[in-house]
Coordinates of C-alpha atoms in Angstrom, one line a residue:
Chain T
M1 CA 115.8 119.4 117.0
K2 CA 113.9 121.7 119.3
K3 CA 114.4 125.5 118.9
S4 CA 115.7 125.9 122.4
E5 CA 118.4 123.2 121.8
L6 CA 119.2 124.7 118.4
L7 CA 119.7 128.2 120.1
R8 CA 121.8 126.7 122.9
R9 CA 124.1 125.0 120.4
M10 CA 124.4 128.2 118.3
K11 CA 125.5 130.2 121.4
K12 CA 127.9 127.5 122.2
S13 CA 129.7 127.4 118.9
K14 CA 132.3 130.2 118.8
F15 CA 132.9 129.8 115.1
F16 CA 129.2 130.3 114.4
V17 CA 128.9 133.4 116.6
I18 CA 132.0 135.1 115.2
G19 CA 131.1 134.1 111.6
L20 CA 127.5 135.3 112.0
V21 CA 128.3 138.6 113.6
I22 CA 130.8 139.5 110.8
A23 CA 128.6 138.2 108.0
V24 CA 125.6 140.1 109.4
F25 CA 127.6 143.3 109.9
V26 CA 129.1 143.2 106.4
T27 CA 125.8 142.3 104.8
L28 CA 124.0 145.1 106.7
A29 CA 126.7 147.6 105.9
A30 CA 126.6 146.6 102.2
F31 CA 122.9 146.8 101.7
T32 CA 122.2 149.9 103.7
S33 CA 125.1 151.8 102.1
P34 CA 123.0 154.0 99.9
L35 CA 121.7 155.6 103.2
F36 CA 125.1 156.8 104.5
V37 CA 127.6 157.2 101.6
V38 CA 128.1 160.7 100.4
H39 CA 130.4 160.1 97.4
D40 CA 129.4 158.6 94.1
P41 CA 130.8 155.1 93.6
I42 CA 131.3 155.6 89.8
Q43 CA 132.0 159.3 89.3
S44 CA 135.7 159.8 88.9
D45 CA 137.7 163.0 89.8
L46 CA 141.3 163.0 88.7
R47 CA 142.2 165.9 90.9
K48 CA 141.6 163.7 93.8
R49 CA 143.3 160.6 92.8
L50 CA 145.3 158.4 95.3
I51 CA 144.5 160.3 98.4
S52 CA 145.7 158.3 101.3
P53 CA 143.1 157.2 103.9
E54 CA 141.9 160.1 106.1
F55 CA 139.8 157.8 108.3
L56 CA 137.4 159.9 110.3
A57 CA 139.5 163.1 110.3
N58 CA 137.0 164.8 108.0
G59 CA 134.0 162.9 109.2
I60 CA 131.7 161.0 106.9
N61 CA 132.3 163.6 104.2
G62 CA 136.0 162.9 103.9
Y63 CA 137.8 160.1 102.1
I64 CA 137.7 157.6 104.9
L65 CA 139.7 154.9 103.2
G66 CA 141.4 157.1 100.6
T67 CA 140.8 157.3 96.8
D68 CA 141.9 155.1 93.9
A69 CA 143.8 156.1 90.7
L70 CA 140.6 157.6 89.2
G71 CA 139.8 159.7 92.2
Q72 CA 136.9 157.5 93.3
D73 CA 136.2 157.2 97.0
I74 CA 137.4 153.7 98.1
F75 CA 135.0 153.5 101.1
T76 CA 132.0 154.1 98.9
R77 CA 133.2 151.7 96.2
L78 CA 133.9 149.1 98.9
V79 CA 130.4 149.0 100.4
T80 CA 128.8 149.2 96.9
G81 CA 131.2 146.5 95.7
C82 CA 130.4 144.3 98.7
R83 CA 126.8 144.5 97.9
I84 CA 127.3 143.4 94.3
S85 CA 129.8 140.7 95.4
L86 CA 127.4 139.4 98.0
L87 CA 124.4 139.3 95.6
I88 CA 126.5 137.4 93.0
A89 CA 127.9 135.1 95.8
A90 CA 124.5 134.2 97.0
A91 CA 123.1 133.5 93.5
G92 CA 126.3 131.9 92.5
V93 CA 126.1 129.5 95.3
L94 CA 122.3 128.8 95.3
I95 CA 121.8 128.2 91.6
P96 CA 124.6 125.6 91.2
A97 CA 123.7 124.1 94.6
L98 CA 120.1 123.5 93.5
I99 CA 121.2 122.0 90.1
G100 CA 124.0 120.1 91.5
T101 CA 122.1 118.6 94.4
A102 CA 119.2 117.5 92.2
L103 CA 121.5 115.9 89.7
G104 CA 123.8 114.3 92.4
A105 CA 120.8 112.9 94.3
I106 CA 119.3 111.4 91.2
A107 CA 122.6 109.9 90.1
G108 CA 123.4 108.5 93.5
F109 CA 120.0 107.2 94.2
F110 CA 119.1 105.6 91.0
G111 CA 122.6 104.5 89.8
G112 CA 122.9 102.7 86.5
T113 CA 122.6 104.5 83.2
I114 CA 121.4 107.8 84.5
D115 CA 124.3 107.9 87.0
N116 CA 126.7 107.2 84.2
V117 CA 125.3 109.9 82.0
I118 CA 125.3 112.6 84.8
M119 CA 128.9 111.7 85.9
R120 CA 130.2 111.7 82.4
I121 CA 128.8 115.2 81.9
C122 CA 130.4 116.1 85.1
D123 CA 133.8 114.7 83.9
I124 CA 133.5 116.7 80.6
Q125 CA 132.7 119.9 82.6
L126 CA 135.7 119.3 84.9
S127 CA 138.0 119.0 81.8
I128 CA 137.1 122.5 80.5
P129 CA 139.3 125.3 82.1
T130 CA 137.1 127.7 84.0
M131 CA 138.7 130.7 82.3
V132 CA 138.4 129.4 78.8
L133 CA 134.7 128.7 79.5
A134 CA 134.1 132.1 81.0
I135 CA 135.8 133.8 78.0
T136 CA 133.7 131.8 75.6
V137 CA 130.4 132.5 77.4
M138 CA 131.1 136.2 77.8
A139 CA 132.4 136.5 74.2
I140 CA 129.2 134.9 72.9
F141 CA 126.6 136.3 75.2
G142 CA 128.2 139.6 76.3
N143 CA 129.4 140.8 79.6
S144 CA 126.6 141.0 82.1
V145 CA 125.6 139.8 85.6
P146 CA 123.2 137.1 84.4
N147 CA 125.9 135.7 82.1
L148 CA 128.4 135.8 85.0
L149 CA 126.0 133.7 87.0
L150 CA 125.5 131.3 84.1
V151 CA 129.3 130.8 84.2
L152 CA 129.3 130.3 87.9
A153 CA 126.5 127.8 87.7
I154 CA 128.2 125.8 84.9
V155 CA 131.6 125.9 86.8
G156 CA 130.0 125.2 90.3
W157 CA 127.4 122.4 89.9
T158 CA 129.9 119.5 89.6
S159 CA 131.2 119.9 93.2
Y160 CA 127.7 119.6 94.5
T161 CA 126.9 116.7 92.3
R162 CA 129.9 114.8 93.4
V163 CA 129.5 115.4 97.1
V164 CA 125.7 114.7 97.1
R165 CA 126.1 111.6 94.9
G166 CA 128.7 110.2 97.2
S167 CA 126.6 110.8 100.3
V168 CA 123.5 109.4 98.7
M169 CA 125.3 106.2 97.5
G170 CA 126.5 105.8 101.1
I171 CA 122.9 105.6 102.4
R172 CA 120.8 104.4 99.5
N173 CA 120.9 100.8 100.6
S174 CA 120.5 101.5 104.2
E175 CA 117.7 99.7 106.0
F176 CA 115.9 102.9 106.9
I177 CA 115.5 103.6 103.1
Q178 CA 114.1 100.1 102.7
A179 CA 111.9 100.6 105.7
S180 CA 110.4 103.7 104.0
R181 CA 109.9 101.7 100.8
V182 CA 108.2 98.9 102.7
L183 CA 105.9 101.4 104.3
G184 CA 104.8 102.4 100.7
A185 CA 106.8 105.5 100.1
S186 CA 107.5 106.6 96.5
N187 CA 111.0 107.3 95.2
A188 CA 110.3 111.0 95.2
R189 CA 109.1 111.0 98.8
I190 CA 112.2 108.9 99.9
L191 CA 114.6 111.3 98.1
I192 CA 113.0 114.3 99.7
T193 CA 112.1 113.1 103.2
Q194 CA 114.8 110.5 103.8
V195 CA 117.8 111.1 101.6
L196 CA 118.0 114.9 101.5
P197 CA 118.1 115.4 105.3
C198 CA 121.1 113.1 105.3
V199 CA 123.1 115.1 102.7
L200 CA 122.2 118.5 104.2
T201 CA 125.2 118.7 106.4
P202 CA 127.9 118.1 103.7
L203 CA 125.8 120.4 101.5
I204 CA 125.8 123.3 103.9
I205 CA 129.5 122.9 104.6
L206 CA 130.2 122.8 100.8
M207 CA 128.0 125.9 100.2
S208 CA 129.8 127.9 102.9
Q209 CA 133.1 127.1 101.4
Q210 CA 131.8 127.9 97.9
I211 CA 130.9 131.4 98.9
G212 CA 134.5 132.2 99.2
F213 CA 135.3 130.4 95.9
V214 CA 132.5 132.2 94.1
I215 CA 133.6 135.6 95.3
L216 CA 137.2 134.8 94.2
T217 CA 136.1 133.5 90.9
E218 CA 134.1 136.6 90.4
A219 CA 137.2 138.6 91.3
N220 CA 139.2 136.7 88.8
L221 CA 136.8 137.3 86.1
S222 CA 136.4 140.9 87.0
F223 CA 140.2 141.2 86.9
L224 CA 140.1 140.0 83.3
G225 CA 137.3 142.4 82.5
M226 CA 134.8 139.5 82.2
G227 CA 133.0 139.9 85.6
V228 CA 130.9 142.7 86.8
P229 CA 130.5 145.1 83.9
L230 CA 132.4 148.4 84.4
P231 CA 132.2 150.8 85.8
N232 CA 130.3 149.1 88.6
P233 CA 132.7 148.4 91.5
S234 CA 133.2 144.9 92.8
L235 CA 135.8 143.6 95.3
G236 CA 137.6 141.7 92.6
S237 CA 137.9 144.5 90.1
M238 CA 139.0 146.9 92.9
I239 CA 141.9 144.7 93.8
A240 CA 142.8 144.3 90.1
D241 CA 142.6 148.1 89.7
G242 CA 144.9 148.8 92.6
R243 CA 147.4 146.3 91.5
E244 CA 149.6 148.8 89.6
Y245 CA 149.8 151.1 92.7
I246 CA 150.5 148.5 95.3
A247 CA 154.0 150.1 96.0
T248 CA 152.9 153.7 96.0
A249 CA 149.3 153.6 97.2
P250 CA 148.9 150.2 99.0
W251 CA 145.5 151.0 100.4
T252 CA 144.0 150.6 97.0
V253 CA 144.7 146.9 97.2
V254 CA 144.9 146.3 100.9
V255 CA 141.4 147.7 101.8
P256 CA 139.4 145.5 99.2
G257 CA 141.8 142.6 99.8
V258 CA 141.4 142.5 103.6
T259 CA 137.7 143.1 103.2
L260 CA 137.5 140.1 100.9
M261 CA 139.5 138.0 103.3
I262 CA 137.3 138.9 106.2
I263 CA 134.1 138.1 104.3
V264 CA 135.4 134.7 103.1
L265 CA 136.7 133.9 106.5
A266 CA 133.4 134.9 108.2
F267 CA 131.3 132.7 105.8
N268 CA 133.7 129.8 106.3
F269 CA 133.4 130.1 110.1
L270 CA 129.6 130.4 109.7
G271 CA 129.7 127.1 107.6
D272 CA 131.8 125.3 110.2
G273 CA 129.5 126.6 113.0
V274 CA 126.4 125.3 111.1
R275 CA 128.0 121.9 110.7
D276 CA 128.7 121.7 114.4
I277 CA 125.1 122.7 115.3
L278 CA 123.3 120.5 112.8
D279 CA 125.2 117.3 113.6
P280 CA 123.0 115.5 116.0
K281 CA 126.0 113.3 117.0
N282 CA 127.9 116.4 118.2
K283 CA 127.3 116.2 121.9
D284 CA 129.0 119.3 123.3
Chain C
M1 CA 85.3 78.5 108.5
E2 CA 86.9 78.7 105.1
K3 CA 88.6 82.0 106.0
Q4 CA 90.1 80.4 109.0
N5 CA 91.9 77.9 106.9
L6 CA 93.3 80.4 104.4
P7 CA 96.9 81.2 105.1
V8 CA 97.9 84.8 105.7
I9 CA 100.8 84.4 103.4
E10 CA 101.4 81.7 100.8
V11 CA 104.6 81.7 98.9
R12 CA 104.6 79.5 95.7
N13 CA 107.7 78.4 93.9
L14 CA 109.4 81.7 94.6
K15 CA 112.6 82.3 92.6
K16 CA 115.1 85.1 92.8
H17 CA 118.1 85.0 90.5
F18 CA 120.8 87.7 90.3
K19 CA 122.8 88.2 87.2
V20 CA 126.5 88.3 88.1
K21 CA 128.7 89.9 85.5
N22 CA 130.9 87.5 83.6
K23 CA 130.1 84.7 86.0
G24 CA 126.5 83.6 85.3
V25 CA 123.3 83.6 87.4
L26 CA 123.3 83.5 91.1
H27 CA 120.4 81.4 92.4
A28 CA 119.7 83.2 95.7
V29 CA 116.3 81.7 96.1
D30 CA 115.4 78.8 93.9
G31 CA 111.8 77.6 94.0
I32 CA 110.6 77.7 97.5
S33 CA 107.1 77.4 98.7
F34 CA 105.6 77.7 102.2
S35 CA 102.5 79.1 103.9
V36 CA 102.0 80.8 107.2
M37 CA 98.6 80.6 108.9
P38 CA 97.1 83.4 111.1
G39 CA 98.7 83.7 114.4
E40 CA 101.5 81.3 113.4
T41 CA 105.3 81.7 113.3
L42 CA 107.3 80.0 110.7
G43 CA 111.0 79.9 111.5
L44 CA 113.3 80.0 108.5
V45 CA 116.8 78.8 109.3
G46 CA 120.0 78.3 107.4
E47 CA 123.5 79.4 107.3
S48 CA 124.7 82.7 106.0
G49 CA 124.3 83.2 102.4
C50 CA 121.6 80.6 101.8
G51 CA 119.1 83.1 100.7
K52 CA 116.9 83.4 103.7
S53 CA 117.0 87.2 103.9
T54 CA 116.4 87.4 100.2
V55 CA 113.1 85.5 100.8
G56 CA 112.1 88.2 103.1
N57 CA 113.1 91.0 100.8
V58 CA 111.3 89.5 97.9
I59 CA 108.0 89.2 100.0
M60 CA 108.5 92.8 100.9
R61 CA 109.1 93.6 97.2
L62 CA 112.5 95.1 98.0
H63 CA 113.7 92.8 95.2
K64 CA 111.7 91.8 92.2
A65 CA 110.9 88.1 92.2
T66 CA 112.3 86.3 89.2
D67 CA 109.5 83.8 89.3
G68 CA 106.8 82.6 91.6
E69 CA 103.9 84.1 93.6
V70 CA 103.3 85.5 97.0
L71 CA 99.7 85.5 98.0
Y72 CA 98.2 87.5 100.8
K73 CA 94.9 85.7 101.8
G74 CA 94.7 84.4 98.3
S75 CA 95.4 87.6 96.4
S76 CA 98.7 88.2 94.6
V77 CA 101.1 90.6 96.3
L78 CA 103.9 90.8 93.8
D79 CA 101.8 92.0 90.8
S80 CA 99.7 94.5 92.8
K81 CA 99.7 98.1 91.8
G82 CA 98.4 101.4 93.1
D83 CA 95.9 101.3 96.0
E84 CA 96.0 97.6 96.2
S85 CA 99.7 97.6 96.6
M86 CA 99.4 100.3 99.4
D87 CA 96.9 98.1 101.1
F88 CA 99.4 95.2 101.1
R89 CA 102.0 97.6 102.5
K90 CA 99.8 98.1 105.5
K91 CA 99.2 94.4 106.0
I92 CA 102.7 93.1 105.4
Q93 CA 105.6 94.6 107.3
I94 CA 109.2 93.8 108.1
I95 CA 111.6 94.2 111.1
F96 CA 115.1 94.6 110.1
Q97 CA 118.2 93.0 111.4
D98 CA 120.4 96.0 112.2
P99 CA 118.7 98.6 114.5
Y100 CA 121.6 100.9 113.8
S101 CA 121.0 101.3 110.1
S102 CA 117.2 100.8 110.1
L103 CA 116.4 104.3 111.6
N104 CA 117.3 107.5 109.8
P105 CA 120.0 109.1 111.9
K106 CA 118.7 112.6 111.1
K107 CA 115.2 112.1 112.4
T108 CA 113.6 112.0 115.7
I109 CA 111.8 108.8 116.8
Q110 CA 108.6 110.9 116.6
S111 CA 109.2 111.7 113.0
I112 CA 110.2 108.2 112.2
M113 CA 107.0 106.9 113.7
E114 CA 104.9 109.5 111.9
E115 CA 106.2 108.5 108.5
S116 CA 103.9 105.6 108.0
Y117 CA 100.8 107.8 108.8
R118 CA 102.1 110.5 106.4
I119 CA 102.6 108.1 103.6
H120 CA 99.1 106.6 103.9
N121 CA 97.5 109.9 104.9
L122 CA 96.1 108.3 108.0
C123 CA 94.8 110.4 111.0
S124 CA 96.4 113.6 112.0
G125 CA 97.3 115.9 114.8
N126 CA 96.3 114.6 118.2
E127 CA 95.0 111.4 117.0
R128 CA 98.2 110.5 115.2
R129 CA 100.2 111.5 118.3
Q130 CA 98.0 109.4 120.5
R131 CA 98.2 106.3 118.3
I132 CA 102.0 106.6 118.2
E133 CA 102.2 106.8 121.9
E134 CA 100.0 103.8 122.3
I135 CA 102.1 101.7 119.9
I136 CA 105.3 102.9 121.6
E137 CA 104.0 101.9 125.0
L138 CA 102.8 98.6 123.6
C139 CA 106.3 97.8 122.6
G140 CA 107.6 98.5 126.1
L141 CA 109.0 102.0 125.4
E142 CA 108.3 105.2 127.2
K143 CA 106.9 108.3 125.6
Y144 CA 110.1 110.3 126.1
V145 CA 111.9 108.3 123.4
L146 CA 109.8 110.1 120.8
E147 CA 111.8 113.2 121.3
K148 CA 115.2 111.3 121.0
Y149 CA 117.4 110.7 118.0
P150 CA 118.2 107.2 117.1
H151 CA 121.9 107.6 118.3
E152 CA 120.7 108.5 121.8
L153 CA 119.1 105.1 122.3
D154 CA 120.8 101.7 122.8
G155 CA 120.5 98.8 120.4
G156 CA 117.6 97.1 122.2
K157 CA 115.5 100.4 122.3
R158 CA 116.2 101.1 118.7
Q159 CA 115.0 97.6 117.8
L160 CA 111.8 98.2 119.8
V161 CA 111.3 101.4 117.7
G162 CA 111.8 99.2 114.6
I163 CA 109.1 96.9 115.9
A164 CA 106.8 99.8 116.8
R165 CA 107.2 101.3 113.2
A166 CA 106.3 97.8 111.7
L167 CA 103.2 97.7 113.9
S168 CA 102.1 101.2 113.2
L169 CA 99.9 100.4 110.2
G170 CA 98.2 97.4 111.9
P171 CA 99.9 94.6 109.9
E172 CA 98.8 90.9 110.0
F173 CA 102.1 89.5 108.8
I174 CA 105.6 90.6 109.7
V175 CA 108.8 89.4 108.4
C176 CA 111.4 89.4 111.2
D177 CA 114.7 89.4 109.4
E178 CA 117.1 88.2 112.1
P179 CA 115.7 90.8 114.5
V180 CA 117.8 89.8 117.4
S181 CA 121.1 88.6 116.0
S182 CA 122.8 92.0 116.4
L183 CA 121.7 92.3 120.1
D184 CA 123.2 90.9 123.2
V185 CA 121.6 87.9 124.8
S186 CA 119.7 89.7 127.6
I187 CA 118.0 92.0 125.1
Q188 CA 117.4 89.1 122.7
A189 CA 115.1 87.5 125.3
T190 CA 113.2 90.8 125.8
I191 CA 112.6 91.2 122.2
I192 CA 111.6 87.6 121.6
N193 CA 109.2 87.6 124.4
L194 CA 107.7 91.0 123.3
L195 CA 107.3 89.5 119.8
M196 CA 105.4 86.6 121.1
D197 CA 103.2 88.8 123.4
L198 CA 102.4 91.0 120.5
Q199 CA 101.6 88.0 118.4
K200 CA 99.0 86.8 120.9
K201 CA 97.5 90.3 121.4
M202 CA 97.3 91.2 117.8
N203 CA 97.0 87.7 116.2
L204 CA 100.1 88.4 114.1
S205 CA 101.8 85.9 111.9
F206 CA 105.6 85.9 111.6
L207 CA 108.1 84.7 109.2
F208 CA 111.0 84.5 111.6
I209 CA 114.4 84.4 109.7
S210 CA 117.3 83.4 111.8
H211 CA 120.4 81.4 112.0
D212 CA 120.0 80.9 115.8
L213 CA 118.3 77.5 116.3
S214 CA 117.5 77.9 119.9
V215 CA 115.7 81.2 119.2
V216 CA 113.8 79.7 116.4
R217 CA 112.8 76.7 118.5
H218 CA 111.5 79.1 121.2
I219 CA 109.3 81.2 118.9
S220 CA 108.2 79.1 116.0
Q221 CA 105.5 76.7 115.5
K222 CA 106.8 75.5 112.2
V223 CA 110.5 75.4 110.9
A224 CA 111.7 75.5 107.4
V225 CA 115.4 74.7 106.8
M226 CA 117.0 76.4 103.8
Y227 CA 120.2 75.4 102.0
L228 CA 121.5 77.2 99.0
G229 CA 118.3 78.8 98.0
Q230 CA 116.0 75.8 98.6
I231 CA 114.0 74.5 101.5
I232 CA 115.3 71.1 102.2
E233 CA 113.2 70.3 105.2
M234 CA 110.0 71.7 106.8
A235 CA 107.9 70.5 109.7
Q236 CA 106.4 71.4 113.1
T237 CA 109.1 72.7 115.4
D238 CA 109.0 69.8 117.8
E239 CA 109.0 67.3 114.9
I240 CA 112.1 68.9 113.3
F241 CA 114.1 68.9 116.6
A242 CA 113.1 65.4 117.6
N243 CA 113.0 63.7 114.3
A244 CA 115.1 65.5 111.6
L245 CA 115.2 63.6 108.4
H246 CA 117.5 65.6 106.0
P247 CA 121.2 65.0 106.5
Y248 CA 121.9 68.7 106.6
T249 CA 119.3 69.3 109.3
I250 CA 120.8 66.5 111.4
A251 CA 124.3 68.0 110.9
L252 CA 122.9 71.4 111.8
L253 CA 121.2 70.2 115.0
S254 CA 124.2 68.2 116.0
A255 CA 126.1 71.5 116.0
V256 CA 123.9 73.2 118.6
P257 CA 126.0 73.6 121.7
K258 CA 124.7 71.8 124.7
I259 CA 124.7 73.0 128.2
N260 CA 124.9 69.5 129.8
F261 CA 128.8 68.8 129.7
K262 CA 128.3 65.1 130.8
E263 CA 126.4 64.4 127.7
K264 CA 128.6 63.2 124.9
T265 CA 128.2 65.2 121.8
N266 CA 128.4 63.5 118.6
R267 CA 128.8 66.2 116.0
I268 CA 128.6 65.6 112.4
V269 CA 131.3 67.9 111.0
L270 CA 130.5 68.8 107.4
T271 CA 133.5 68.9 105.2
G272 CA 134.1 71.5 102.6
D273 CA 132.4 74.9 102.2
V274 CA 129.0 75.9 101.0
P275 CA 129.3 75.7 97.2
S276 CA 128.7 78.8 95.2
P277 CA 125.1 79.6 94.4
I278 CA 126.2 80.8 90.9
N279 CA 125.1 78.4 88.3
P280 CA 124.4 75.4 90.6
G281 CA 124.5 72.1 88.8
E282 CA 121.9 69.4 88.6
G283 CA 121.2 67.2 91.5
C284 CA 121.0 67.7 95.1
R285 CA 122.6 71.0 96.3
F286 CA 123.9 69.4 99.5
A287 CA 125.4 66.4 97.7
P288 CA 129.1 67.6 97.8
R289 CA 129.0 67.8 101.5
C290 CA 126.7 65.0 102.4
F291 CA 127.7 61.9 104.3
L292 CA 125.1 59.8 102.5
C293 CA 125.7 61.0 99.0
R294 CA 125.3 58.4 96.2
D295 CA 125.5 58.7 92.4
I296 CA 121.9 59.5 92.0
C297 CA 122.2 62.5 94.4
K298 CA 124.6 64.2 91.9
T299 CA 122.4 63.9 89.0
Q300 CA 118.8 64.1 90.2
K301 CA 117.4 66.8 92.4
P302 CA 115.3 65.4 95.2
D303 CA 111.9 67.1 95.5
L304 CA 110.5 68.4 98.7
K305 CA 107.9 65.8 99.6
E306 CA 105.7 65.1 102.5
V307 CA 107.2 61.9 104.0
E308 CA 105.2 61.9 107.2
P309 CA 102.1 64.0 107.9
G310 CA 103.2 67.6 108.0
H311 CA 106.8 66.7 107.6
Y312 CA 108.5 67.6 104.3
T313 CA 111.9 66.8 103.3
A314 CA 114.1 66.8 100.1
C315 CA 116.3 63.8 100.3
H316 CA 116.5 60.6 98.3
F317 CA 117.7 58.7 101.3
Y318 CA 115.8 60.2 104.2
E319 CA 115.1 56.7 105.7
E320 CA 118.9 56.0 106.0
S321 CA 119.6 59.5 107.3
R322 CA 117.0 58.9 110.0
E323 CA 118.8 55.7 110.9
K324 CA 122.0 57.8 111.2
A325 CA 120.3 60.3 113.4
R326 CA 119.1 57.6 115.7
E327 CA 122.5 56.1 116.0
L328 CA 123.8 59.5 116.9
E329 CA 121.1 59.9 119.5
A330 CA 121.9 56.4 120.9
G331 CA 125.6 57.2 121.0
R332 CA 124.9 60.3 123.0
K333 CA 123.3 58.2 125.7

């Protein structure tokens, strides 16, 4: 597709524009946060616990979104937490996507024994509860971000494998694959130049949906104390921390909760938009 | 002089058997031999499931042959490896049946056309672009289609792209696997005439696989009739249509619709269905449906033999079947 056509379609897709604007805004805010936050995200001050949101009454130096039970500034923790959550989400989507796509493409393309082996490993993986797996990994290797990514990769790759395998099986006997073979293309070339472009659309949609899933999984794990190691903030652990005060200080839950929802929604919109744009059959 | 007489493609005793789970062995192609001379078209006809497409696929090495040889100007294609194998890829090409699935929906025509040059590392940049444009125009397409996606073109244009792709590496032999059967009649004519033009211009040889006898008659110099994995009759096109010897061919020809309504049509309607190609028995494969079947047909397989110069048939009783054909012809008048 030509660049101008791509741009035109991007502008035309409302989902894409809304998703992109929010995602870019959140990402920028999260990653430039050290430039504008005044409070320390980790330092607690029990004299200032559970202050309700002041918004901009005291300017940037006030507690814009209030404080939590430990007297930490929620706004500061929110943008810092977003940064950590987004980094984990990016890695937690890309790593399993790479592994899962490679395995799924191989399984679907070659079939036979190798397909059987990969899919049975997939089945085994799917029969292990996520939380039990996470507790096991964290218990053995300790609580850290790399280990969290390891858990996300082990949990996540199966969906990519299944989706990619299905798509590949649907096209592997197509005449255009045979045409490539007849022209002398090797299996590797066919997989990369013919098969992968055909699975890109479902892959991108799945990845965008997985961003939400990964952020939520990370939140779950953080809630159980197996996610981002304390005292670093993350959206998940902030929601978990505020849980006890939901009746008396609802902002402790509502602020990270709504932020989480907006981020997940934005990435889902972005994914749907990308699908509309990339589908050559989508004629306005 | 000798080179002149060397066939472009010679197929010797080609067999392709598929194992079917719990059922046995499916004899898709069972010992067929033919040769195609430079600039010649061999029509391969037969009903669905008789193995004609499998022949094409085995020649293209999309399936591995169970037995037999395919020779390109005397050298073996099926055993070739590495560079030699890549050279055969340039010289032997295929046009597929379904123009809707033979082009990658995610790629522009430009990118589809470039693939062959990328694979073989042939010319680049402007030269590549120029060659692609030449071939596209040779196939009766205009340059603008290069920027299109397959779904933006109609079936006929897509098939022309398929032909252009097959021509891109300068082949000498092309397997046409029912190239017009999924197109409507007006486009069929365009494609057929284009193929014949290209054949003259580039001295191409075709293996033209089809179930449409009128198309085959138009384009082929020689016709081979297949039934259940075997060639049962092969001769020059005019000879086959005027003087068919095998009972199956006679029945097949009698089923061709005629435009002249006054002419009485004496059809031979074959009873029964095509028997399963899984574990076929001894004897003639056509015997269960044949109107001339005797005991010997059920036990002894007739060989394909040259009964008249250049006319091969596999029938124990071709003399009688010729009589029958003449009777039909007489009855028609």
